[in-house]
Amino acid sequence: MFKEVHPVLPSRNVGEAVVYYVERLGFRLLFQDAEDPRYAGVRRDSVELHIQWHDPLEWERVERPMLRFLVEDVDGLFSEYETKSVFHQGTALRDTEWGTREFAFFDPDMNGLTFYVDR
């Protein structure tokens, strides 16, 4: 039986990534391995993400994931994030041909984040 999954997001600066996820995206810090962390965990509701340091010199070879978050109120979350300076120029709330209402953007390390609800 699968119980949970905790994606590990690559980051060039884990401390800055934690601040972004906590202050802008509404997560809370669960743990970090040091004051200047190389590994940390954040959580919002039942979603837990881990963030792991990767050497900036090797950054071009690091694969960055695309994550999809099923949420209860995508319109409300869009409104919350609209004031947090997290969107890029192409971010828009839209209804898709595959039956979702969603919006997406990248975190500072270019990990893709999509938030959606089934229509």
Short mmCIF file of N, CA and C in Angstrom, two decimals:
data_model
loop_
_atom_site.label_atom_id
_atom_site.label_comp_id
_atom_site.label_asym_id
_atom_site.label_seq_id
_atom_site.Cartn_x
_atom_site.Cartn_y
_atom_site.Cartn_z
N MET A 1 0.84 -1.17 0.00
CA MET A 1 0.00 0.00 0.00
C MET A 1 0.90 1.25 0.00
N PHE A 2 0.70 2.11 -0.98
CA PHE A 2 1.38 3.39 -1.02
C PHE A 2 0.65 4.34 -0.08
N LYS A 3 1.38 5.10 0.72
CA LYS A 3 0.73 6.01 1.67
C LYS A 3 0.97 7.47 1.34
N GLU A 4 2.16 7.84 0.92
CA GLU A 4 2.49 9.23 0.62
C GLU A 4 3.64 9.26 -0.36
N VAL A 5 3.85 10.41 -0.96
CA VAL A 5 5.04 10.65 -1.76
C VAL A 5 5.56 12.03 -1.37
N HIS A 6 6.87 12.15 -1.24
CA HIS A 6 7.50 13.41 -0.88
C HIS A 6 8.50 13.77 -1.98
N PRO A 7 8.06 14.51 -2.98
CA PRO A 7 8.98 14.89 -4.05
C PRO A 7 10.16 15.69 -3.50
N VAL A 8 11.33 15.49 -4.10
CA VAL A 8 12.53 16.21 -3.72
C VAL A 8 12.85 17.19 -4.85
N LEU A 9 12.79 18.47 -4.54
CA LEU A 9 13.04 19.51 -5.53
C LEU A 9 14.49 19.96 -5.46
N PRO A 10 15.16 20.08 -6.60
CA PRO A 10 16.52 20.58 -6.59
C PRO A 10 16.55 22.09 -6.36
N SER A 11 17.59 22.54 -5.68
CA SER A 11 17.74 23.96 -5.41
C SER A 11 19.21 24.34 -5.35
N ARG A 12 19.51 25.53 -5.83
CA ARG A 12 20.88 26.06 -5.72
C ARG A 12 21.11 26.68 -4.35
N ASN A 13 20.03 27.05 -3.66
CA ASN A 13 20.14 27.65 -2.33
C ASN A 13 18.91 27.22 -1.51
N VAL A 14 19.08 26.21 -0.70
CA VAL A 14 17.97 25.63 0.04
C VAL A 14 17.35 26.64 1.00
N GLY A 15 18.16 27.44 1.67
CA GLY A 15 17.64 28.44 2.60
C GLY A 15 16.72 29.42 1.91
N GLU A 16 17.11 29.91 0.74
CA GLU A 16 16.27 30.82 -0.02
C GLU A 16 15.00 30.13 -0.51
N ALA A 17 15.13 28.88 -0.92
CA ALA A 17 13.95 28.13 -1.37
C ALA A 17 12.96 27.94 -0.23
N VAL A 18 13.45 27.65 0.97
CA VAL A 18 12.56 27.50 2.13
C VAL A 18 11.82 28.81 2.39
N VAL A 19 12.52 29.93 2.35
CA VAL A 19 11.87 31.22 2.56
C VAL A 19 10.79 31.44 1.51
N TYR A 20 11.06 31.12 0.26
CA TYR A 20 10.08 31.27 -0.83
C TYR A 20 8.83 30.43 -0.56
N TYR A 21 9.03 29.16 -0.24
CA TYR A 21 7.89 28.27 -0.03
C TYR A 21 7.10 28.65 1.23
N VAL A 22 7.78 29.12 2.26
CA VAL A 22 7.09 29.50 3.50
C VAL A 22 6.42 30.87 3.36
N GLU A 23 7.17 31.87 2.95
CA GLU A 23 6.63 33.24 2.94
C GLU A 23 5.72 33.54 1.76
N ARG A 24 5.95 32.90 0.63
CA ARG A 24 5.14 33.22 -0.54
C ARG A 24 4.08 32.17 -0.85
N LEU A 25 4.39 30.90 -0.63
CA LEU A 25 3.45 29.85 -1.01
C LEU A 25 2.68 29.26 0.16
N GLY A 26 2.93 29.73 1.38
CA GLY A 26 2.13 29.33 2.52
C GLY A 26 2.46 27.98 3.14
N PHE A 27 3.62 27.44 2.85
CA PHE A 27 4.07 26.20 3.48
C PHE A 27 4.66 26.55 4.84
N ARG A 28 4.89 25.52 5.67
CA ARG A 28 5.60 25.73 6.92
C ARG A 28 6.83 24.82 6.92
N LEU A 29 7.87 25.28 7.57
CA LEU A 29 9.11 24.50 7.66
C LEU A 29 8.89 23.31 8.59
N LEU A 30 9.23 22.11 8.11
CA LEU A 30 9.18 20.91 8.95
C LEU A 30 10.53 20.62 9.57
N PHE A 31 11.57 20.70 8.74
CA PHE A 31 12.92 20.40 9.21
C PHE A 31 13.93 20.97 8.22
N GLN A 32 15.14 21.15 8.70
CA GLN A 32 16.29 21.42 7.83
C GLN A 32 17.51 20.85 8.52
N ASP A 33 18.51 20.48 7.73
CA ASP A 33 19.65 19.76 8.29
C ASP A 33 20.69 20.64 8.96
N ALA A 34 20.62 21.95 8.79
CA ALA A 34 21.61 22.85 9.39
C ALA A 34 21.07 24.28 9.31
N GLU A 35 21.77 25.21 9.95
CA GLU A 35 21.36 26.61 9.87
C GLU A 35 21.44 27.12 8.43
N ASP A 36 22.47 26.71 7.72
CA ASP A 36 22.59 26.98 6.28
C ASP A 36 22.31 25.65 5.57
N PRO A 37 21.03 25.34 5.35
CA PRO A 37 20.64 23.97 4.98
C PRO A 37 21.04 23.56 3.57
N ARG A 38 21.24 22.25 3.45
CA ARG A 38 21.42 21.61 2.16
C ARG A 38 20.27 20.66 1.89
N TYR A 39 19.44 20.44 2.90
CA TYR A 39 18.26 19.58 2.76
C TYR A 39 17.22 20.07 3.75
N ALA A 40 15.97 20.19 3.27
CA ALA A 40 14.89 20.68 4.14
C ALA A 40 13.56 20.10 3.68
N GLY A 41 12.59 20.17 4.56
CA GLY A 41 11.23 19.74 4.24
C GLY A 41 10.25 20.82 4.61
N VAL A 42 9.26 21.03 3.74
CA VAL A 42 8.19 21.99 3.99
C VAL A 42 6.85 21.29 3.78
N ARG A 43 5.81 21.84 4.39
CA ARG A 43 4.50 21.21 4.30
C ARG A 43 3.41 22.28 4.26
N ARG A 44 2.39 22.02 3.44
CA ARG A 44 1.15 22.81 3.46
C ARG A 44 0.01 21.81 3.40
N ASP A 45 -0.83 21.84 4.41
CA ASP A 45 -1.92 20.88 4.54
C ASP A 45 -1.35 19.47 4.47
N SER A 46 -1.76 18.65 3.52
CA SER A 46 -1.27 17.27 3.47
C SER A 46 -0.16 17.08 2.43
N VAL A 47 0.38 18.17 1.89
CA VAL A 47 1.45 18.08 0.88
C VAL A 47 2.79 18.39 1.53
N GLU A 48 3.71 17.46 1.41
CA GLU A 48 5.07 17.63 1.93
C GLU A 48 6.06 17.60 0.77
N LEU A 49 6.91 18.61 0.72
CA LEU A 49 7.97 18.69 -0.29
C LEU A 49 9.32 18.71 0.41
N HIS A 50 10.30 18.08 -0.19
CA HIS A 50 11.67 18.15 0.29
C HIS A 50 12.47 18.97 -0.72
N ILE A 51 13.45 19.68 -0.22
CA ILE A 51 14.28 20.55 -1.05
C ILE A 51 15.74 20.16 -0.81
N GLN A 52 16.47 19.88 -1.89
CA GLN A 52 17.85 19.41 -1.77
C GLN A 52 18.80 20.29 -2.58
N TRP A 53 19.92 20.62 -1.96
CA TRP A 53 20.94 21.44 -2.61
C TRP A 53 21.59 20.69 -3.77
N HIS A 54 21.83 21.44 -4.84
CA HIS A 54 22.61 20.95 -5.97
C HIS A 54 23.63 22.02 -6.33
N ASP A 55 24.80 21.59 -6.68
CA ASP A 55 25.91 22.50 -7.01
C ASP A 55 25.54 23.36 -8.21
N PRO A 56 25.57 24.70 -8.06
CA PRO A 56 25.26 25.58 -9.19
C PRO A 56 26.15 25.35 -10.41
N LEU A 57 27.36 24.86 -10.20
CA LEU A 57 28.26 24.59 -11.33
C LEU A 57 27.76 23.43 -12.18
N GLU A 58 26.93 22.58 -11.61
CA GLU A 58 26.38 21.44 -12.33
C GLU A 58 24.90 21.63 -12.66
N TRP A 59 24.39 22.84 -12.46
CA TRP A 59 22.97 23.11 -12.56
C TRP A 59 22.36 22.76 -13.90
N GLU A 60 23.06 22.99 -14.97
CA GLU A 60 22.51 22.72 -16.31
C GLU A 60 22.21 21.24 -16.52
N ARG A 61 22.84 20.36 -15.75
CA ARG A 61 22.61 18.92 -15.90
C ARG A 61 21.53 18.41 -14.95
N VAL A 62 21.05 19.27 -14.05
CA VAL A 62 20.05 18.85 -13.06
C VAL A 62 18.66 18.90 -13.68
N GLU A 63 17.94 17.79 -13.62
CA GLU A 63 16.56 17.73 -14.09
C GLU A 63 15.65 18.44 -13.09
N ARG A 64 14.75 19.28 -13.59
CA ARG A 64 13.79 19.93 -12.72
C ARG A 64 12.40 19.37 -12.99
N PRO A 65 11.70 19.01 -11.91
CA PRO A 65 10.39 18.37 -12.08
C PRO A 65 9.27 19.36 -12.34
N MET A 66 8.17 18.83 -12.80
CA MET A 66 6.89 19.53 -12.90
C MET A 66 5.97 18.83 -11.91
N LEU A 67 5.43 19.58 -10.96
CA LEU A 67 4.52 19.01 -9.97
C LEU A 67 3.11 19.53 -10.21
N ARG A 68 2.11 18.67 -10.01
CA ARG A 68 0.70 19.06 -10.11
C ARG A 68 0.06 18.85 -8.75
N PHE A 69 -0.54 19.92 -8.23
CA PHE A 69 -1.18 19.90 -6.92
C PHE A 69 -2.69 19.97 -7.11
N LEU A 70 -3.41 18.96 -6.68
CA LEU A 70 -4.87 18.98 -6.67
C LEU A 70 -5.28 19.77 -5.42
N VAL A 71 -6.05 20.84 -5.62
CA VAL A 71 -6.46 21.71 -4.50
C VAL A 71 -7.97 21.82 -4.47
N GLU A 72 -8.51 22.27 -3.35
CA GLU A 72 -9.96 22.42 -3.22
C GLU A 72 -10.49 23.68 -3.91
N ASP A 73 -9.75 24.78 -3.80
CA ASP A 73 -10.23 26.08 -4.30
C ASP A 73 -9.14 26.74 -5.14
N VAL A 74 -9.09 26.38 -6.41
CA VAL A 74 -8.03 26.90 -7.27
C VAL A 74 -8.18 28.41 -7.49
N ASP A 75 -9.41 28.90 -7.55
CA ASP A 75 -9.62 30.35 -7.72
C ASP A 75 -9.12 31.12 -6.49
N GLY A 76 -9.42 30.60 -5.31
CA GLY A 76 -8.96 31.23 -4.08
C GLY A 76 -7.45 31.21 -3.95
N LEU A 77 -6.83 30.10 -4.34
CA LEU A 77 -5.37 30.00 -4.28
C LEU A 77 -4.73 30.94 -5.28
N PHE A 78 -5.33 31.04 -6.47
CA PHE A 78 -4.82 31.98 -7.47
C PHE A 78 -4.85 33.40 -6.90
N SER A 79 -5.93 33.76 -6.26
CA SER A 79 -6.05 35.10 -5.65
C SER A 79 -5.01 35.30 -4.55
N GLU A 80 -4.78 34.26 -3.74
CA GLU A 80 -3.77 34.35 -2.68
C GLU A 80 -2.39 34.58 -3.26
N TYR A 81 -2.03 33.81 -4.28
CA TYR A 81 -0.69 33.91 -4.86
C TYR A 81 -0.51 35.15 -5.73
N GLU A 82 -1.59 35.69 -6.22
CA GLU A 82 -1.53 36.88 -7.07
C GLU A 82 -0.83 38.05 -6.36
N THR A 83 -0.93 38.10 -5.04
CA THR A 83 -0.33 39.18 -4.27
C THR A 83 1.06 38.85 -3.73
N LYS A 84 1.58 37.68 -4.08
CA LYS A 84 2.85 37.21 -3.51
C LYS A 84 4.03 37.30 -4.46
N SER A 85 3.85 37.91 -5.63
CA SER A 85 4.94 38.06 -6.60
C SER A 85 5.58 36.73 -6.98
N VAL A 86 4.74 35.72 -7.26
CA VAL A 86 5.26 34.42 -7.66
C VAL A 86 4.97 34.10 -9.13
N PHE A 87 4.04 34.83 -9.74
CA PHE A 87 3.65 34.53 -11.11
C PHE A 87 4.69 35.07 -12.10
N HIS A 88 4.79 34.39 -13.24
CA HIS A 88 5.57 34.92 -14.34
C HIS A 88 4.59 35.47 -15.37
N GLN A 89 5.10 36.04 -16.42
CA GLN A 89 4.27 36.75 -17.39
C GLN A 89 3.16 35.87 -17.96
N GLY A 90 3.40 34.58 -18.14
CA GLY A 90 2.40 33.71 -18.76
C GLY A 90 1.42 33.06 -17.80
N THR A 91 1.52 33.35 -16.51
CA THR A 91 0.63 32.70 -15.55
C THR A 91 -0.80 33.20 -15.71
N ALA A 92 -1.73 32.26 -15.87
CA ALA A 92 -3.15 32.61 -16.01
C ALA A 92 -3.99 31.46 -15.47
N LEU A 93 -5.11 31.79 -14.93
CA LEU A 93 -6.08 30.79 -14.48
C LEU A 93 -6.94 30.44 -15.69
N ARG A 94 -7.03 29.14 -16.01
CA ARG A 94 -7.76 28.77 -17.23
C ARG A 94 -8.44 27.43 -17.08
N ASP A 95 -9.47 27.24 -17.89
CA ASP A 95 -10.13 25.95 -18.00
C ASP A 95 -9.48 25.20 -19.16
N THR A 96 -9.16 23.93 -18.94
CA THR A 96 -8.46 23.15 -19.95
C THR A 96 -9.41 22.23 -20.71
N GLU A 97 -8.94 21.76 -21.84
CA GLU A 97 -9.69 20.80 -22.65
C GLU A 97 -9.78 19.44 -21.97
N TRP A 98 -8.88 19.16 -21.02
CA TRP A 98 -8.89 17.87 -20.34
C TRP A 98 -9.66 17.91 -19.02
N GLY A 99 -10.45 18.97 -18.80
CA GLY A 99 -11.41 18.98 -17.71
C GLY A 99 -10.92 19.53 -16.37
N THR A 100 -9.89 20.36 -16.40
CA THR A 100 -9.42 20.97 -15.16
C THR A 100 -9.49 22.49 -15.26
N ARG A 101 -9.43 23.13 -14.12
CA ARG A 101 -9.24 24.58 -14.02
C ARG A 101 -7.92 24.72 -13.30
N GLU A 102 -6.96 25.45 -13.88
CA GLU A 102 -5.61 25.42 -13.33
C GLU A 102 -4.81 26.67 -13.65
N PHE A 103 -3.70 26.80 -12.94
CA PHE A 103 -2.68 27.81 -13.22
C PHE A 103 -1.33 27.22 -12.86
N ALA A 104 -0.28 27.79 -13.43
CA ALA A 104 1.06 27.25 -13.23
C ALA A 104 2.10 28.36 -13.25
N PHE A 105 3.21 28.08 -12.58
CA PHE A 105 4.37 28.97 -12.62
C PHE A 105 5.59 28.17 -12.17
N PHE A 106 6.76 28.79 -12.25
CA PHE A 106 8.02 28.16 -11.82
C PHE A 106 8.49 28.79 -10.52
N ASP A 107 9.08 27.98 -9.65
CA ASP A 107 9.73 28.55 -8.47
C ASP A 107 11.08 29.14 -8.88
N PRO A 108 11.81 29.77 -7.98
CA PRO A 108 13.08 30.41 -8.38
C PRO A 108 14.12 29.45 -8.96
N ASP A 109 14.00 28.15 -8.69
CA ASP A 109 14.93 27.17 -9.24
C ASP A 109 14.38 26.49 -10.49
N MET A 110 13.29 27.03 -11.04
CA MET A 110 12.66 26.55 -12.27
C MET A 110 12.00 25.19 -12.13
N ASN A 111 11.57 24.85 -10.91
CA ASN A 111 10.73 23.67 -10.71
C ASN A 111 9.31 24.10 -11.06
N GLY A 112 8.63 23.33 -11.90
CA GLY A 112 7.30 23.69 -12.35
C GLY A 112 6.23 23.32 -11.34
N LEU A 113 5.32 24.27 -11.06
CA LEU A 113 4.26 24.07 -10.09
C LEU A 113 2.92 24.38 -10.76
N THR A 114 2.05 23.39 -10.83
CA THR A 114 0.71 23.56 -11.39
C THR A 114 -0.30 23.25 -10.30
N PHE A 115 -1.30 24.11 -10.15
CA PHE A 115 -2.34 23.95 -9.15
C PHE A 115 -3.67 23.83 -9.90
N TYR A 116 -4.46 22.82 -9.56
CA TYR A 116 -5.67 22.57 -10.35
C TYR A 116 -6.79 21.99 -9.52
N VAL A 117 -7.97 22.04 -10.13
CA VAL A 117 -9.16 21.39 -9.61
C VAL A 117 -9.85 20.74 -10.81
N ASP A 118 -10.45 19.58 -10.60
CA ASP A 118 -11.24 18.96 -11.67
C ASP A 118 -12.57 19.71 -11.78
N ARG A 119 -12.99 19.96 -13.01
CA ARG A 119 -14.27 20.65 -13.22
C ARG A 119 -15.40 19.64 -13.27
#
